[in-house]
Short mmCIF file of N, CA and C in Angstrom, two decimals:
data_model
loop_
_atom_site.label_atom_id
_atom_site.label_comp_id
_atom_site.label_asym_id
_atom_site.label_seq_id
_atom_site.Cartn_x
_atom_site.Cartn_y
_atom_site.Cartn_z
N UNK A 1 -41.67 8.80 18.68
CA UNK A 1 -40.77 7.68 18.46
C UNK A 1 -39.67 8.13 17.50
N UNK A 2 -38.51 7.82 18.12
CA UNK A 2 -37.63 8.36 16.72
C UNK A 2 -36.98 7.29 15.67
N UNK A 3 -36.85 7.68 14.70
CA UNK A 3 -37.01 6.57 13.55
C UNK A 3 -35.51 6.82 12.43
N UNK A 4 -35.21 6.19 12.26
CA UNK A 4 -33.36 6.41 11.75
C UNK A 4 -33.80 5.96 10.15
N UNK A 5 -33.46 6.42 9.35
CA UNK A 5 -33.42 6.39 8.07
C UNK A 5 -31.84 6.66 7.39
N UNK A 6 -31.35 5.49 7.45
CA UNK A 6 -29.97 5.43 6.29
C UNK A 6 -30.05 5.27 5.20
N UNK A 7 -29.90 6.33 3.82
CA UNK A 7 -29.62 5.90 2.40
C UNK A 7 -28.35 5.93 1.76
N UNK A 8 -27.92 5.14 1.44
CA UNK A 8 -26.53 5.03 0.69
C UNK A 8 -26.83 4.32 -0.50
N UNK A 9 -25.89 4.94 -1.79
CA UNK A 9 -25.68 4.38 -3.32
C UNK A 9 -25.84 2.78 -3.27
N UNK A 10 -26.33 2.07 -4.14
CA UNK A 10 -26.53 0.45 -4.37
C UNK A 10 -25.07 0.48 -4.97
N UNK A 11 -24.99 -1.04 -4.62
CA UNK A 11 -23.31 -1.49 -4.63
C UNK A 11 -23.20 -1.22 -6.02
N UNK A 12 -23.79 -1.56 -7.10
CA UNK A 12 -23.12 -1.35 -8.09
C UNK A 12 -23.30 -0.15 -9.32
N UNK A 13 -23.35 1.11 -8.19
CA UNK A 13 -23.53 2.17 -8.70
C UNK A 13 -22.45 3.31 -7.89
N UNK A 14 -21.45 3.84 -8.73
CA UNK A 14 -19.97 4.45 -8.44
C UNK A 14 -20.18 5.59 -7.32
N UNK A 15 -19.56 5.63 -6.79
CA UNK A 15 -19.46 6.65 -5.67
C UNK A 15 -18.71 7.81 -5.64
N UNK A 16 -18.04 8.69 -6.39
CA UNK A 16 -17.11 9.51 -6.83
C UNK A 16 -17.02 10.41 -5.55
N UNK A 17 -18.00 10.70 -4.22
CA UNK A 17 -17.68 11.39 -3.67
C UNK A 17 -17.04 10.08 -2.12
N UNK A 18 -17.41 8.76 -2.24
CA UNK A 18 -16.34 8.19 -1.24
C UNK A 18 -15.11 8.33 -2.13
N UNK A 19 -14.97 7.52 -3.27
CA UNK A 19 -13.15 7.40 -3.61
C UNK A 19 -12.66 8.89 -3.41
N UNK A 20 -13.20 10.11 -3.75
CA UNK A 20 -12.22 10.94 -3.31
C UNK A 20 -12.20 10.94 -1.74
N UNK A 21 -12.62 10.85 -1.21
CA UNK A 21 -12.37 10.98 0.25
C UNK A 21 -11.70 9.60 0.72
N UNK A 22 -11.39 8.23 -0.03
CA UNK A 22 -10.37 7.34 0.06
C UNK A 22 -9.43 8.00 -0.53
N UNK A 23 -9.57 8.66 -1.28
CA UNK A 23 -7.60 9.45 -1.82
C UNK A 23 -7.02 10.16 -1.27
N UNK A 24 -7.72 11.33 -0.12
CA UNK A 24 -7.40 11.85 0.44
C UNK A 24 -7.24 11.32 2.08
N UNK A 25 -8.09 9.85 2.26
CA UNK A 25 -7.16 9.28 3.77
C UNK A 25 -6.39 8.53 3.31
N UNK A 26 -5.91 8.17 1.96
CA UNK A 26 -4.70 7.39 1.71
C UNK A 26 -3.18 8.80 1.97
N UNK A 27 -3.91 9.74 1.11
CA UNK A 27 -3.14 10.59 1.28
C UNK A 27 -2.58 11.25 2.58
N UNK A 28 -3.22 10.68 3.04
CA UNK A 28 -3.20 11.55 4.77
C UNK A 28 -2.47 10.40 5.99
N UNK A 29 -1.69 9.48 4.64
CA UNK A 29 -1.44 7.95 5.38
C UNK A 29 -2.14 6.88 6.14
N UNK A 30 -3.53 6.89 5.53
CA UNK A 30 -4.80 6.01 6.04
C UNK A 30 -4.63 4.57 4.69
N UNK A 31 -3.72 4.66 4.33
CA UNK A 31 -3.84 3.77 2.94
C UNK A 31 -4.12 2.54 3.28
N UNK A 32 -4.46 1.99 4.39
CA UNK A 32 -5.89 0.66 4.34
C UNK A 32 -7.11 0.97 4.57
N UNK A 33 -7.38 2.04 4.13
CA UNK A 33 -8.81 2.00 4.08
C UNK A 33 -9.05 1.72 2.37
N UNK A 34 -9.64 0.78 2.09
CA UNK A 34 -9.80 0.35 0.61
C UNK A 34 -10.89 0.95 0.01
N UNK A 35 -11.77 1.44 0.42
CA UNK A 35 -13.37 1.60 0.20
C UNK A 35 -13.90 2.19 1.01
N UNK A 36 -14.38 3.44 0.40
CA UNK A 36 -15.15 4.67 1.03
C UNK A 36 -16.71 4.53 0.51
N UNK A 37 -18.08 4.36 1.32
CA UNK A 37 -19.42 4.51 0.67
C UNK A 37 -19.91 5.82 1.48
N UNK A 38 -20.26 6.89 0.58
CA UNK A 38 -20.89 8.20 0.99
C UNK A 38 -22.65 7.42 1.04
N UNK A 39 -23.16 7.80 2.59
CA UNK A 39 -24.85 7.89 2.39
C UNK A 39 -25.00 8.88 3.33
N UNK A 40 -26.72 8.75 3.33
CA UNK A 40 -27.06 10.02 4.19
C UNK A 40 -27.84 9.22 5.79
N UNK A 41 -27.95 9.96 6.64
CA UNK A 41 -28.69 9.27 7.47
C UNK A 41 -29.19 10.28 8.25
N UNK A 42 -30.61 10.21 8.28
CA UNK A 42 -31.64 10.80 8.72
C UNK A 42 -32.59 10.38 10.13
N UNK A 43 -32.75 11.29 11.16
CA UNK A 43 -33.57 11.09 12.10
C UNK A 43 -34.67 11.71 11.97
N UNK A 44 -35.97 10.69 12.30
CA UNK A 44 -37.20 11.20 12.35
C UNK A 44 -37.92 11.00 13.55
N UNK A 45 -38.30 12.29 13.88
CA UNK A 45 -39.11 11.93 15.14
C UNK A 45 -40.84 11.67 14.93
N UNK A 46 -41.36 10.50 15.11
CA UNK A 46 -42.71 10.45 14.78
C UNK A 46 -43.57 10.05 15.53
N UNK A 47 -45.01 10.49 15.41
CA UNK A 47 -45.74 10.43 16.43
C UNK A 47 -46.56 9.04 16.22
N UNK A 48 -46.63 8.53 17.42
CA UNK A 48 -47.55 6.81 16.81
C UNK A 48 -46.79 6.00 17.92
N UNK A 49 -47.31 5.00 18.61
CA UNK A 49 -47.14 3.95 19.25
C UNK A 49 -46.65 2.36 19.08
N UNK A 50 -47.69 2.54 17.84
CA UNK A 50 -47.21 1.12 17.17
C UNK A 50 -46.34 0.96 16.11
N UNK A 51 -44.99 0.66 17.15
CA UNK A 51 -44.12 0.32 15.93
C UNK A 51 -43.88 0.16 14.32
N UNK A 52 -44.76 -1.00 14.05
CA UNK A 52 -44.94 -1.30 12.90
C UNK A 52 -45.80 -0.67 12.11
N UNK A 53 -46.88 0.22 12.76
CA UNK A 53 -47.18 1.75 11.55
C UNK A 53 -46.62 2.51 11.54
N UNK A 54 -45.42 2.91 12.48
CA UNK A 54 -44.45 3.59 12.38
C UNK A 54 -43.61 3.56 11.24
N UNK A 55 -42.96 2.32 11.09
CA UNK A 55 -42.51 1.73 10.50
C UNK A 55 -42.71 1.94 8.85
N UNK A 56 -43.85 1.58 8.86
CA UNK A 56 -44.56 1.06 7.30
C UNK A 56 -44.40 2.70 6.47
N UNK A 57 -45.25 3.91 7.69
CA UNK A 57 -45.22 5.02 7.01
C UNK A 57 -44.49 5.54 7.22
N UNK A 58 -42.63 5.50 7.96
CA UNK A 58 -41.78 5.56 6.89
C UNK A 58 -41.12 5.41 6.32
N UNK A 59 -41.28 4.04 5.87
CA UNK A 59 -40.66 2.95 4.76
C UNK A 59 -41.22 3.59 3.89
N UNK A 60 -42.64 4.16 3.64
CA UNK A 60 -43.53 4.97 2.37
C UNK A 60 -42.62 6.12 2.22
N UNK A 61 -42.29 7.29 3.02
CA UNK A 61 -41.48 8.58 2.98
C UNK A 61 -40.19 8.07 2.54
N UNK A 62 -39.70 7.37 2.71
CA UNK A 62 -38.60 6.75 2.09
C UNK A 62 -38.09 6.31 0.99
N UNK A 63 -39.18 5.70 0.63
CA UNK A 63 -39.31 5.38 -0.72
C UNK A 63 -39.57 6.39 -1.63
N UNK A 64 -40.69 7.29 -1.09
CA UNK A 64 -41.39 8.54 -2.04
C UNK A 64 -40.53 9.46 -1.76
N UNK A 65 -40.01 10.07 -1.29
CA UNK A 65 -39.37 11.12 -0.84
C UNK A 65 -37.80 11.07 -0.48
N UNK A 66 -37.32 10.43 0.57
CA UNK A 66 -35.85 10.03 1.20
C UNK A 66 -35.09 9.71 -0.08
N UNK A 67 -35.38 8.98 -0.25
CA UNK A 67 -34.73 8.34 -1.27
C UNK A 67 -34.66 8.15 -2.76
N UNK A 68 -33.85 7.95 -3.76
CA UNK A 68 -34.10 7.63 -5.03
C UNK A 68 -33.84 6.27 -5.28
N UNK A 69 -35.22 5.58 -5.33
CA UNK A 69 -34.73 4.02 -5.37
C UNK A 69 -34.52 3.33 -6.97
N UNK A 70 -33.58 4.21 -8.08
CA UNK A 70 -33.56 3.91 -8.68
C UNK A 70 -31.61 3.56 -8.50
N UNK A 71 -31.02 4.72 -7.78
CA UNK A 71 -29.65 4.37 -7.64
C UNK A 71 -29.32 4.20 -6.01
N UNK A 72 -30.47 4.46 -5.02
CA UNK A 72 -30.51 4.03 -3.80
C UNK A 72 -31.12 3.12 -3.19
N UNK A 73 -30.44 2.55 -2.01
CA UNK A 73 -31.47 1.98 -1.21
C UNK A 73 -31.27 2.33 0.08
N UNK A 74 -32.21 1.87 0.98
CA UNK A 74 -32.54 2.82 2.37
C UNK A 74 -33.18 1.56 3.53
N UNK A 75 -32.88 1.87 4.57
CA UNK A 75 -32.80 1.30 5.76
C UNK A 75 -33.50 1.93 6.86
N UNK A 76 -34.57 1.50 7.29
CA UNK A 76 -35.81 2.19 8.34
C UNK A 76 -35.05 1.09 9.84
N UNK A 77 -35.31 2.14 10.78
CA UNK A 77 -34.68 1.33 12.32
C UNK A 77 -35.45 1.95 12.69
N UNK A 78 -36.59 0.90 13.76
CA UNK A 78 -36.99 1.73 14.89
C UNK A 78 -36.95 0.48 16.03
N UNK A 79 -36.64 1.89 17.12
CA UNK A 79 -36.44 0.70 17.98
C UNK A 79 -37.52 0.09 18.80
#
């Protein structure tokens, strides 16, 4: 089953690597783009049937591992 894991910075923790990459599509004449958020997004392929233990263990890898849920948060999709 493959399993999508998005982590990106919590809103109110600075992003220094989107605004430079908003300075440089302003610079590049993109100047409505207001707001750049850098995350990561990860595919997992995992073995298991039932969705929702799918799910759960890796919402766990995510938490323990994927992610730092002290300045991140993270997003499990399966379909």
């Amino acid at each position: 089953m493959l399993v999508e894991v998005r982590v990106q910075l919590k809103k109110e923790v600075l992003d220094p690597q989107g605004e430079a990459i908003r300075r440089v599509l302003a610079g590049l004449g993109f100047g409505e783009v207001s707001r750049v958020r850098v995350g990561k997004l990860m595919l997992l392929e995992v073995e298991g049937s039932d969705a929702a233990a799918v799910r759960a263990r890796v919402e766990e890898a995510a938490r323990d591992l994927l992610s730092n849920p002290v300045i991140e948060d993270f997003e499990v999709r399966v379909p």
